[in-house]
mmCIF file of N, CA and C in Angstrom:
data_model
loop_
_atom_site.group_PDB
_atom_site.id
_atom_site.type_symbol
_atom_site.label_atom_id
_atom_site.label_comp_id
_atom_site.label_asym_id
_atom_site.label_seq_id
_atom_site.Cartn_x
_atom_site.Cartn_y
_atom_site.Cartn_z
ATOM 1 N N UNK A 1 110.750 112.960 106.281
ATOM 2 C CA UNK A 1 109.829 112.819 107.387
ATOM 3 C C UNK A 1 110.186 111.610 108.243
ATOM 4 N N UNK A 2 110.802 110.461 107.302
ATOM 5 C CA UNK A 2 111.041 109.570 108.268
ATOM 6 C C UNK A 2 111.822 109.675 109.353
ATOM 7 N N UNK A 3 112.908 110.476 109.178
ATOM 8 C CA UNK A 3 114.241 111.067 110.270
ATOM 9 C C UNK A 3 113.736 111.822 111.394
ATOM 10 N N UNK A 4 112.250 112.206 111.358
ATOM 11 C CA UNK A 4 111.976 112.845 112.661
ATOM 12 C C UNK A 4 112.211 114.390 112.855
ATOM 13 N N UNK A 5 112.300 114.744 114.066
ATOM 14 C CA UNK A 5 113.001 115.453 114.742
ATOM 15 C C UNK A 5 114.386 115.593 114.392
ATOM 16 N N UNK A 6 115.253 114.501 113.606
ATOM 17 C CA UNK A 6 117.242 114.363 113.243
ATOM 18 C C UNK A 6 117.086 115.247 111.907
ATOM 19 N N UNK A 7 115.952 115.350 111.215
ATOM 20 C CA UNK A 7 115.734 115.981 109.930
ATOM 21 C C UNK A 7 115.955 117.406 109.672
ATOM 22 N N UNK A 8 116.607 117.520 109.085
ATOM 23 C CA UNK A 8 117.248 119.261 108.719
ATOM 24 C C UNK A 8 115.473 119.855 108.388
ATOM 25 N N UNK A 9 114.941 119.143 108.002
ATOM 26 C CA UNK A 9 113.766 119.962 107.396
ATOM 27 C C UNK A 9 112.236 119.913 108.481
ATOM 28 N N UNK A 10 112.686 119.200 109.544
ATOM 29 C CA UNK A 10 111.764 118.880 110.469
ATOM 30 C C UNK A 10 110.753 120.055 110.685
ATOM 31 N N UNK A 11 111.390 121.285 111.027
ATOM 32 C CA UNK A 11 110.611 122.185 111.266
ATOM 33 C C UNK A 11 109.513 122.887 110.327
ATOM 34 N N UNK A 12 109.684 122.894 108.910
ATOM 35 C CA UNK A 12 109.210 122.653 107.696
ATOM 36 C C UNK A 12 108.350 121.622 107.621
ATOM 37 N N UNK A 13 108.718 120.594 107.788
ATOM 38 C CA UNK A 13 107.456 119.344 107.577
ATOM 39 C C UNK A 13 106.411 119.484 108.446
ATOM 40 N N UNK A 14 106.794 119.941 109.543
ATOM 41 C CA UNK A 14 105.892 120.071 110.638
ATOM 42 C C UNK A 14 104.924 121.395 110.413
ATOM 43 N N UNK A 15 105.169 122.145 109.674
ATOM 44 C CA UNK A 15 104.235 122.821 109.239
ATOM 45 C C UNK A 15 103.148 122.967 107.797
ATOM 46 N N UNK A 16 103.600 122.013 107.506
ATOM 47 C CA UNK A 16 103.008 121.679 106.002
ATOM 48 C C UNK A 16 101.569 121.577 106.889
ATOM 49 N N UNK A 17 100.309 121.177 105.459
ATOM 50 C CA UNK A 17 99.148 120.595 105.791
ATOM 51 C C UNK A 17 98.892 119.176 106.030
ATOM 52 N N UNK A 18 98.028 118.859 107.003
ATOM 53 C CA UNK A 18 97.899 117.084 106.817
ATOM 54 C C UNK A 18 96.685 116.999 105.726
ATOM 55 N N UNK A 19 96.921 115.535 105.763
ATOM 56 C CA UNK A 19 95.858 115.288 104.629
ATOM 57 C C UNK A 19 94.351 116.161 104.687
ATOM 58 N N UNK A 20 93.948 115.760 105.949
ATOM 59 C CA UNK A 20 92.168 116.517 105.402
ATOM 60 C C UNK A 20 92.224 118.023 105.408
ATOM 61 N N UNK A 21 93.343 118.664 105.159
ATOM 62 C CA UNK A 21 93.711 120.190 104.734
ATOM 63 C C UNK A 21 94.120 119.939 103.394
ATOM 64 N N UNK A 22 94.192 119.414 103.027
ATOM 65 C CA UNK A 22 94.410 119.587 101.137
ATOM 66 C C UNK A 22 93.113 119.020 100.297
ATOM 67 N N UNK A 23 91.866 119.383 100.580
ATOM 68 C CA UNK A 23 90.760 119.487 99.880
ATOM 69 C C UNK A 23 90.294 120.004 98.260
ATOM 70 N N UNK A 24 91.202 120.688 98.146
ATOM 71 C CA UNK A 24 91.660 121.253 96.991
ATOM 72 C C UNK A 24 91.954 120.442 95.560
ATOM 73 N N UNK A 25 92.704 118.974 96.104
ATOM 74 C CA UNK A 25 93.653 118.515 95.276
ATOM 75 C C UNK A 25 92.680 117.484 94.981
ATOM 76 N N UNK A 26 93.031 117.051 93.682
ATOM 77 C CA UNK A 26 91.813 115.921 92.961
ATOM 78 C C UNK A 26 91.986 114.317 93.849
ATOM 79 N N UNK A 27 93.027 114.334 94.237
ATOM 80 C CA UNK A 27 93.255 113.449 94.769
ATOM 81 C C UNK A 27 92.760 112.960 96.037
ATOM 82 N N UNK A 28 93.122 113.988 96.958
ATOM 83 C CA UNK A 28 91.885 114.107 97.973
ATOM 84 C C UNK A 28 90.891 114.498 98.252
ATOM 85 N N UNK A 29 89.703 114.101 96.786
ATOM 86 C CA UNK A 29 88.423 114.168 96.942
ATOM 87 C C UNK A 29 88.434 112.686 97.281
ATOM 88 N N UNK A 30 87.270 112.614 97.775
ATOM 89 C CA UNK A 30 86.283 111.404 98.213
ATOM 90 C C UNK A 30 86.376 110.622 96.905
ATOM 91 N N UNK A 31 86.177 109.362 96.936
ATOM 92 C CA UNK A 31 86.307 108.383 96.047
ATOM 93 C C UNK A 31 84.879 108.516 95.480
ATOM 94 N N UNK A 32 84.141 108.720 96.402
ATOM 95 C CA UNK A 32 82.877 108.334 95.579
ATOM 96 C C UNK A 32 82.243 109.978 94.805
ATOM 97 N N UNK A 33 82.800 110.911 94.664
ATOM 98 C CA UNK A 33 82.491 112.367 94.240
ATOM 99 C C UNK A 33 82.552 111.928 92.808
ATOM 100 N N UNK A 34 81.165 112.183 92.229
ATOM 101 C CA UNK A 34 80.998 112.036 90.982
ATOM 102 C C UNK A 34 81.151 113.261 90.318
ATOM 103 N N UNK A 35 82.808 112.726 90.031
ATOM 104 C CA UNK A 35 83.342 114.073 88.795
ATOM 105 C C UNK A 35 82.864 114.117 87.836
ATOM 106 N N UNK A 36 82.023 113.620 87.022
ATOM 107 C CA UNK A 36 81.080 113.859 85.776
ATOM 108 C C UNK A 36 79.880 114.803 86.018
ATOM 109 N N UNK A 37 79.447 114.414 87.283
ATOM 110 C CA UNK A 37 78.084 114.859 87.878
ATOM 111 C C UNK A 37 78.336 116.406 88.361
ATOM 112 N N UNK A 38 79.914 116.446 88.885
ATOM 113 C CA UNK A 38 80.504 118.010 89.246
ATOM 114 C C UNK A 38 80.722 118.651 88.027
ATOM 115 N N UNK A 39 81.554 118.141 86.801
ATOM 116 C CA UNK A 39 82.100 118.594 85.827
ATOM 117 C C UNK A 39 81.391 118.415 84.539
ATOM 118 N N UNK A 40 80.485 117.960 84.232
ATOM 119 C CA UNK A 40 79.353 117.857 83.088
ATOM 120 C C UNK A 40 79.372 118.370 82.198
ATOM 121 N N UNK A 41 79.947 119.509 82.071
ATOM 122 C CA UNK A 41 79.379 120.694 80.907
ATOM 123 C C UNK A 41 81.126 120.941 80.350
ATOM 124 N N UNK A 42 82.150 120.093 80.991
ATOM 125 C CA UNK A 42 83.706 120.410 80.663
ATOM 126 C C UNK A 42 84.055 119.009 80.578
ATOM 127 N N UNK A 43 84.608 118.819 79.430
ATOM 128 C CA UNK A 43 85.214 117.154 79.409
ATOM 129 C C UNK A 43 86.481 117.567 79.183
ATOM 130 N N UNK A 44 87.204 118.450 78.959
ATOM 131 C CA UNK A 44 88.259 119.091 79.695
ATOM 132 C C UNK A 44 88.886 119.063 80.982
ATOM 133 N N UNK A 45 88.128 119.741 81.763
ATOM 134 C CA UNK A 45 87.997 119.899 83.200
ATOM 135 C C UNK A 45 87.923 118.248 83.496
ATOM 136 N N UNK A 46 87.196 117.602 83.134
ATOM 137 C CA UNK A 46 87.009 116.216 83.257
ATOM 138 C C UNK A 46 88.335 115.268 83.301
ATOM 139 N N UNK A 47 88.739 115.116 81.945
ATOM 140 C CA UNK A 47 89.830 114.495 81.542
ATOM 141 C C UNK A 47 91.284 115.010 82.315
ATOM 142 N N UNK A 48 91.290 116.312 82.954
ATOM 143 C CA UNK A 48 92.342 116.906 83.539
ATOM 144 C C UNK A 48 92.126 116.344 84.815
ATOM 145 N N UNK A 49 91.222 116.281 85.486
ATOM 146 C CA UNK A 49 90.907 115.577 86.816
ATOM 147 C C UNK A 49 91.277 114.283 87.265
ATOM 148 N N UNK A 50 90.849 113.165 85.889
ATOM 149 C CA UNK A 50 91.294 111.871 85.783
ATOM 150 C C UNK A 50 92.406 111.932 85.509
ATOM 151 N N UNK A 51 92.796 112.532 84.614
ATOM 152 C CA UNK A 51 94.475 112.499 84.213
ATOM 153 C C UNK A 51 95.458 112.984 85.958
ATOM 154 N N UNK A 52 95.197 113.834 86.318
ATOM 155 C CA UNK A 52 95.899 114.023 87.350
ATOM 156 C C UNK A 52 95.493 112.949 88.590
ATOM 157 N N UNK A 53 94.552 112.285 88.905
ATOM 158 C CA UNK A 53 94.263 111.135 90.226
ATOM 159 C C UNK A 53 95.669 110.231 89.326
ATOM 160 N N UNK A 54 94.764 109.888 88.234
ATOM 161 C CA UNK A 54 96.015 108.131 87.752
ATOM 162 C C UNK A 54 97.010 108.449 87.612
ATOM 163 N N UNK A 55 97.685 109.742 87.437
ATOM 164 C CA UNK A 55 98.994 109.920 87.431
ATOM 165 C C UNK A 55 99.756 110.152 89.034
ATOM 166 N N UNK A 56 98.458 110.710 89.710
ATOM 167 C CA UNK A 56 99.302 110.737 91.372
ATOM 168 C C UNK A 56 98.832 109.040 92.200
ATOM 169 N N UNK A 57 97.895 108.376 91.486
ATOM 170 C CA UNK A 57 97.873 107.153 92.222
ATOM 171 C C UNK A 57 99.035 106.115 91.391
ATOM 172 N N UNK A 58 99.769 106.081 90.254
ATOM 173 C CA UNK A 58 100.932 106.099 89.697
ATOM 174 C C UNK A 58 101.909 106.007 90.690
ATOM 175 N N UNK A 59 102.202 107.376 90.739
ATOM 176 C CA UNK A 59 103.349 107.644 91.240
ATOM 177 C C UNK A 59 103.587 107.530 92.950
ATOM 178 N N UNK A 60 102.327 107.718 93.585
ATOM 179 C CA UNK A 60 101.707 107.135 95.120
ATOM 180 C C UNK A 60 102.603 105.819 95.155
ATOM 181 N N UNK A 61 101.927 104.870 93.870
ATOM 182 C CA UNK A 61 102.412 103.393 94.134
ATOM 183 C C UNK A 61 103.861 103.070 93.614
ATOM 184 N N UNK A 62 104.600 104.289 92.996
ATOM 185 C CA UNK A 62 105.851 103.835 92.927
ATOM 186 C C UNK A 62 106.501 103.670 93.911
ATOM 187 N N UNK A 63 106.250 105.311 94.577
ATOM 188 C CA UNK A 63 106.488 105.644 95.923
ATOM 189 C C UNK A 63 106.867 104.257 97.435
ATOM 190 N N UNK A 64 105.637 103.895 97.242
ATOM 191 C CA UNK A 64 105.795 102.924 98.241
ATOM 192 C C UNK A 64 106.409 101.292 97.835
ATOM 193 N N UNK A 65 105.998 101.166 96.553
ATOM 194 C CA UNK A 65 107.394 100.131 95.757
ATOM 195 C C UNK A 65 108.733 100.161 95.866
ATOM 196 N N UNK A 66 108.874 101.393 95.974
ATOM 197 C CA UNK A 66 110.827 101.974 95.875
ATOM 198 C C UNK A 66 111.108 102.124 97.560
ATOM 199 N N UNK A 67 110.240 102.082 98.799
ATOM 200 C CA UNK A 67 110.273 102.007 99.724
ATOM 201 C C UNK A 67 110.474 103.674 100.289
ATOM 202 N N UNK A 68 110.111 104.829 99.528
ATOM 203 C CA UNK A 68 110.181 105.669 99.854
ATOM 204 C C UNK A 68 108.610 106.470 100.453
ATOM 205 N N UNK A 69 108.242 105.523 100.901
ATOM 206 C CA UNK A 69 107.222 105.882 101.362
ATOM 207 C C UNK A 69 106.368 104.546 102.419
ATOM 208 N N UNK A 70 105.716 104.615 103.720
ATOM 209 C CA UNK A 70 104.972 103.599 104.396
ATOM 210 C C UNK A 70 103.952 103.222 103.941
ATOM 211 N N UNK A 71 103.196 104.093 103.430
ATOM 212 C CA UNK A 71 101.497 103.612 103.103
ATOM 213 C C UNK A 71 101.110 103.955 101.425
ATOM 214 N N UNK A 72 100.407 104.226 101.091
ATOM 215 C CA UNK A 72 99.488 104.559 99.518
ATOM 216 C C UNK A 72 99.230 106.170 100.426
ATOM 217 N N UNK A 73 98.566 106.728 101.722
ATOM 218 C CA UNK A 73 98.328 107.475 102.158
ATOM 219 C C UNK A 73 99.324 108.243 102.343
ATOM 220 N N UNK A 74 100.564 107.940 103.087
ATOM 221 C CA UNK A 74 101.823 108.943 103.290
ATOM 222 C C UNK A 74 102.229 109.405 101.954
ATOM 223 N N UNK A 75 102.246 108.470 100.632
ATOM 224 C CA UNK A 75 102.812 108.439 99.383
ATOM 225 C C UNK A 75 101.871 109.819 98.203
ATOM 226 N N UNK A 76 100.464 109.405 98.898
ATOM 227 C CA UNK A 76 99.867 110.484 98.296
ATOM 228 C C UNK A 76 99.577 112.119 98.847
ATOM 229 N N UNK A 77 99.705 111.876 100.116
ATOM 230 C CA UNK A 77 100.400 113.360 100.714
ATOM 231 C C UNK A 77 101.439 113.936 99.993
ATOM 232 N N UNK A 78 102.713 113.205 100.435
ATOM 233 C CA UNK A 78 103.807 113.535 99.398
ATOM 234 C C UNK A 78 103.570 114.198 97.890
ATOM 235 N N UNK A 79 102.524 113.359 97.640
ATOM 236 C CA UNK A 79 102.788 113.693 96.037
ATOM 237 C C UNK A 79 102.048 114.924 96.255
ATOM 238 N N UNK A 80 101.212 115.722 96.633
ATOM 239 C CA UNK A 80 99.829 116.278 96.717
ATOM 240 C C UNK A 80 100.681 117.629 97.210
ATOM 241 N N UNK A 81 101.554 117.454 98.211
ATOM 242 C CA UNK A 81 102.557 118.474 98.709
ATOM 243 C C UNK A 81 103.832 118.856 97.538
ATOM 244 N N UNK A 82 103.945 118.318 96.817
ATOM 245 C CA UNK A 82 104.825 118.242 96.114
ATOM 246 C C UNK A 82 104.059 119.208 94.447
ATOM 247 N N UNK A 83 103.504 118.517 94.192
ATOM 248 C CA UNK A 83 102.289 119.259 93.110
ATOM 249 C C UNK A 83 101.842 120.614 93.311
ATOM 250 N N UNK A 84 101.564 120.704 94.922
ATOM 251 C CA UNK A 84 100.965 122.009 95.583
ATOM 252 C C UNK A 84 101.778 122.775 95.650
ATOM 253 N N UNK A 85 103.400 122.718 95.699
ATOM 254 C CA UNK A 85 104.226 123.613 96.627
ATOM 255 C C UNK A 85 105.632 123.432 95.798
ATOM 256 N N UNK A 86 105.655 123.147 94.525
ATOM 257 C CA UNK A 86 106.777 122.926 93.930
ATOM 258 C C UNK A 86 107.178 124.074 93.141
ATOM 259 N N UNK A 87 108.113 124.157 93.010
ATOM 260 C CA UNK A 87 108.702 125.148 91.986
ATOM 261 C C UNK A 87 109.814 124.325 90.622
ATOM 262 N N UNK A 88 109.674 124.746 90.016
ATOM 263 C CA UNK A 88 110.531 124.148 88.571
ATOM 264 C C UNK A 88 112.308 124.876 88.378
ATOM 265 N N UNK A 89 112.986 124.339 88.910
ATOM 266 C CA UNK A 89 114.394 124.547 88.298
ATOM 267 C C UNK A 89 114.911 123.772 88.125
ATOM 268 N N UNK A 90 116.020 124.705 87.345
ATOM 269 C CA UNK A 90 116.916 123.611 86.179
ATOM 270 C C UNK A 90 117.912 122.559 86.883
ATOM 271 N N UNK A 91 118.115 121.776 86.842
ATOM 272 C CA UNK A 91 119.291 120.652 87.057
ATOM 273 C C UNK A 91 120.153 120.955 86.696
ATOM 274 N N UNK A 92 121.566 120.736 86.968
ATOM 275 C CA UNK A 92 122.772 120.598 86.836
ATOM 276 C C UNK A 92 123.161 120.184 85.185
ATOM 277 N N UNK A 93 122.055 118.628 85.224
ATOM 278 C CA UNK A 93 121.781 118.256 83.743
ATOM 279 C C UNK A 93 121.642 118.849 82.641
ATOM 280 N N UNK A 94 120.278 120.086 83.164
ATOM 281 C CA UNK A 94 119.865 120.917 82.070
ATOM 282 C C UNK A 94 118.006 120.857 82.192
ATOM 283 N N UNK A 95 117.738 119.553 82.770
ATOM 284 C CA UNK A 95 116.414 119.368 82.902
ATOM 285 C C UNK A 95 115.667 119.989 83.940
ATOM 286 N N UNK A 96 113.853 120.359 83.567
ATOM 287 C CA UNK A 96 113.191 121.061 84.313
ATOM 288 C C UNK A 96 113.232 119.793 85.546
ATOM 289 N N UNK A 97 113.449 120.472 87.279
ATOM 290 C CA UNK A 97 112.446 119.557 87.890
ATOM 291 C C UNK A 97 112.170 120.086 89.102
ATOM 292 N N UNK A 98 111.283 119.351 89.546
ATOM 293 C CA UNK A 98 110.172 119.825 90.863
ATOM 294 C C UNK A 98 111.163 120.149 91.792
ATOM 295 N N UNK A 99 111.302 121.553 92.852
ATOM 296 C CA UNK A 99 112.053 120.944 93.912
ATOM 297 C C UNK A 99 111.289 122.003 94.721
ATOM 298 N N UNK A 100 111.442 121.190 96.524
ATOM 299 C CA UNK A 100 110.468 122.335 97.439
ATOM 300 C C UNK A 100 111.463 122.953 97.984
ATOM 301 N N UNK A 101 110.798 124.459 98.261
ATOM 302 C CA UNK A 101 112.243 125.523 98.770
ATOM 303 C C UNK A 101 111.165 125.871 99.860
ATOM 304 N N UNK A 102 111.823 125.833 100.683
ATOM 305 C CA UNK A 102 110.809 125.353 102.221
ATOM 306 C C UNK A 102 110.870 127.422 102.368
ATOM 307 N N UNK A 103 111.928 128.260 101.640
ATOM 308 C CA UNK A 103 112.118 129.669 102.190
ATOM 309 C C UNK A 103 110.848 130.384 101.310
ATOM 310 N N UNK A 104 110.675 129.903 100.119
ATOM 311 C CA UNK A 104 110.146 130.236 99.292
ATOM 312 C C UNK A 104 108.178 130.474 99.455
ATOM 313 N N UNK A 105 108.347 128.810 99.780
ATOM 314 C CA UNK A 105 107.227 127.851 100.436
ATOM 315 C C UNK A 105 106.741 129.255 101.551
ATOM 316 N N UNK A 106 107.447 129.114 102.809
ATOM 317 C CA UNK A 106 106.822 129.991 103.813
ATOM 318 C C UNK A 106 106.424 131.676 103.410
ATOM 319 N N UNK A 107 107.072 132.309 102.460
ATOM 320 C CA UNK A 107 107.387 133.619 102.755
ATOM 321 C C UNK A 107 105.829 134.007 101.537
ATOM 322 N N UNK A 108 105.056 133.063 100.802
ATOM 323 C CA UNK A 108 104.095 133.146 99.936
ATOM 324 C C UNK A 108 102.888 132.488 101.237
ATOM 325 N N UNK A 109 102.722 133.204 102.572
ATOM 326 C CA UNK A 109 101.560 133.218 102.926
ATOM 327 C C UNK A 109 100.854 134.429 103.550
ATOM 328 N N UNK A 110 99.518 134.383 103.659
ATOM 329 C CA UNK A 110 99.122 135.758 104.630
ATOM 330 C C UNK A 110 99.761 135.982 106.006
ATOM 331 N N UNK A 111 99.695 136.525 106.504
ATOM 332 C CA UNK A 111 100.086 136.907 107.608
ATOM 333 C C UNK A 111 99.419 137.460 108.882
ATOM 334 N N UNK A 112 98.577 136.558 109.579
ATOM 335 C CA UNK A 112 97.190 137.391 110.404
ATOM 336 C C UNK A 112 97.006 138.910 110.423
ATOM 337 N N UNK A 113 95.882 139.065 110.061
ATOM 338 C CA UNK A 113 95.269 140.513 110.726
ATOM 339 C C UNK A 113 96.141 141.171 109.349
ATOM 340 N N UNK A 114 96.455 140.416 108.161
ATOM 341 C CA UNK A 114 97.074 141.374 107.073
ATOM 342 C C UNK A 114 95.709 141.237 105.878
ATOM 343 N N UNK A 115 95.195 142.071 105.211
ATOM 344 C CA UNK A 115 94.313 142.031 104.386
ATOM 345 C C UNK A 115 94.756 141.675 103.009
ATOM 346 N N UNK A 116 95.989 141.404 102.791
ATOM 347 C CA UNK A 116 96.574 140.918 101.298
ATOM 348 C C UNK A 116 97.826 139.540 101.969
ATOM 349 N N UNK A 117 97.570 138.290 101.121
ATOM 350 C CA UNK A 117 98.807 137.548 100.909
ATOM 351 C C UNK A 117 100.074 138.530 100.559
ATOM 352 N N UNK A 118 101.104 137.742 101.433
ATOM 353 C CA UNK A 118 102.482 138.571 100.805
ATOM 354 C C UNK A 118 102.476 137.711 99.637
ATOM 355 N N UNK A 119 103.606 138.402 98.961
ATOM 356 C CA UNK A 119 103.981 137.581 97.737
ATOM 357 C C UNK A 119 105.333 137.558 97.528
ATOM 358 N N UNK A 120 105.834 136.471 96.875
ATOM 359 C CA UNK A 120 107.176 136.409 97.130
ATOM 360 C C UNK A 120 107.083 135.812 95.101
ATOM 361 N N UNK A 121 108.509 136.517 94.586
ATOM 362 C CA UNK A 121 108.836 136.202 93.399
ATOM 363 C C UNK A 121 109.713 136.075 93.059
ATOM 364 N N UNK A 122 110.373 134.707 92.666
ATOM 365 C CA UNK A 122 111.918 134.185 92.574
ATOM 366 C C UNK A 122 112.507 134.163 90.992
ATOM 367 N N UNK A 123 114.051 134.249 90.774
ATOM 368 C CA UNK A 123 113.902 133.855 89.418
ATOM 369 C C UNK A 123 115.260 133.149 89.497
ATOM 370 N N UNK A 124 115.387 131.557 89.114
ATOM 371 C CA UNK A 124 116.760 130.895 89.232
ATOM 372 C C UNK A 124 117.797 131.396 88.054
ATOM 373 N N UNK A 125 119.139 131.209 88.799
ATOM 374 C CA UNK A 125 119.765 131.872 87.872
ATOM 375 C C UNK A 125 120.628 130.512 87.342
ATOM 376 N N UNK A 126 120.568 130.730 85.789
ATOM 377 C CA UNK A 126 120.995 129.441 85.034
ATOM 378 C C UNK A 126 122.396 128.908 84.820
ATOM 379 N N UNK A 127 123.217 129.966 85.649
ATOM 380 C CA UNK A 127 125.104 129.966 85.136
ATOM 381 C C UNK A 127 125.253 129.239 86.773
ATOM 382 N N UNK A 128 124.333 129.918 87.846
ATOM 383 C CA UNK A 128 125.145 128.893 89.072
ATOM 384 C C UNK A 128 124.309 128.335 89.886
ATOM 385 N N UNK A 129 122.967 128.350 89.660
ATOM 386 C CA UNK A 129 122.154 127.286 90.343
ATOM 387 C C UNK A 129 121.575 128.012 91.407
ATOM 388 N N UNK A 130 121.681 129.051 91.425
ATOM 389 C CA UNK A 130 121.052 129.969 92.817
ATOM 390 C C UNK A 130 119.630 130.337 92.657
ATOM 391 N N UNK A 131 118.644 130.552 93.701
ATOM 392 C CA UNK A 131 117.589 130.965 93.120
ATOM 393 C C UNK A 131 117.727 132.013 93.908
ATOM 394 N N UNK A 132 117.054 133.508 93.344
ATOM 395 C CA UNK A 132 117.257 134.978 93.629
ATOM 396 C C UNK A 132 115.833 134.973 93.979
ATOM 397 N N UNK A 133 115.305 135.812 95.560
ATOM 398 C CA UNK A 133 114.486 136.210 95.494
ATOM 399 C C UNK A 133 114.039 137.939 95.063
#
């Protein structure tokens, strides 16, 4: 995002959600939303809620430590987009990890005036790194 417009992925970023469109995510609830008072009857549901804020306000503040990020706010977008819109393939290494496939990303939405989400279903292939839709 920082590259602008010079960014191979510009057109992609520019369509993501901004922050007060990701309502969804524990993270961007309101600080003061009493998740006990919402979640009461699940200390499950509870503990999954807290567990996921301190792990994205974590990684928010690595974010902007390592300089890959301007604010605690840009850092937790990121993460929130990243959580929301990630898919899991293998590394080169061998290890699972997050990566966004901006083709993938677009082709899993409705489509006006269509009464069903399309759906899109990928499966990476493990000998050369390709992902097959």
């Amino acid at each position: 995002e920082h590259l602008g417009d010079a960014s191979l992925l510009a057109p992609y970023l520019a369509a993501l959600p901004e922050p007060p469109a990701l309502p969804l995510h524990p993270l961007c609830w309101p600080r003061t939303l009493r998740v006990e008072a919402m979640l009461g009857s699940s200390p499950q549901a509870r503990m999954l809620v807290r567990h996921s804020r301190i792990r994205g306000l974590i990684n928010a503040q690595a974010m902007v430590s390592a300089g890959l990020a301007r604010t605690e706010e840009e850092a937790v977008w990121a993460h929130v987009i990243v959580e929301s819109r990630a898919v899991s393939l293998r590394s080169k290494a061998g290890s699972l990890e997050l990566a966004l496939c901006p083709l993938i990303d677009l082709l899993n939405h409705q489509l006006p005036g269509h009464s069903r989400p399309t759906a899109c279903s990928f499966s990476a292939s493990e000998d050369c790194g390709h992902v097959r839709l």
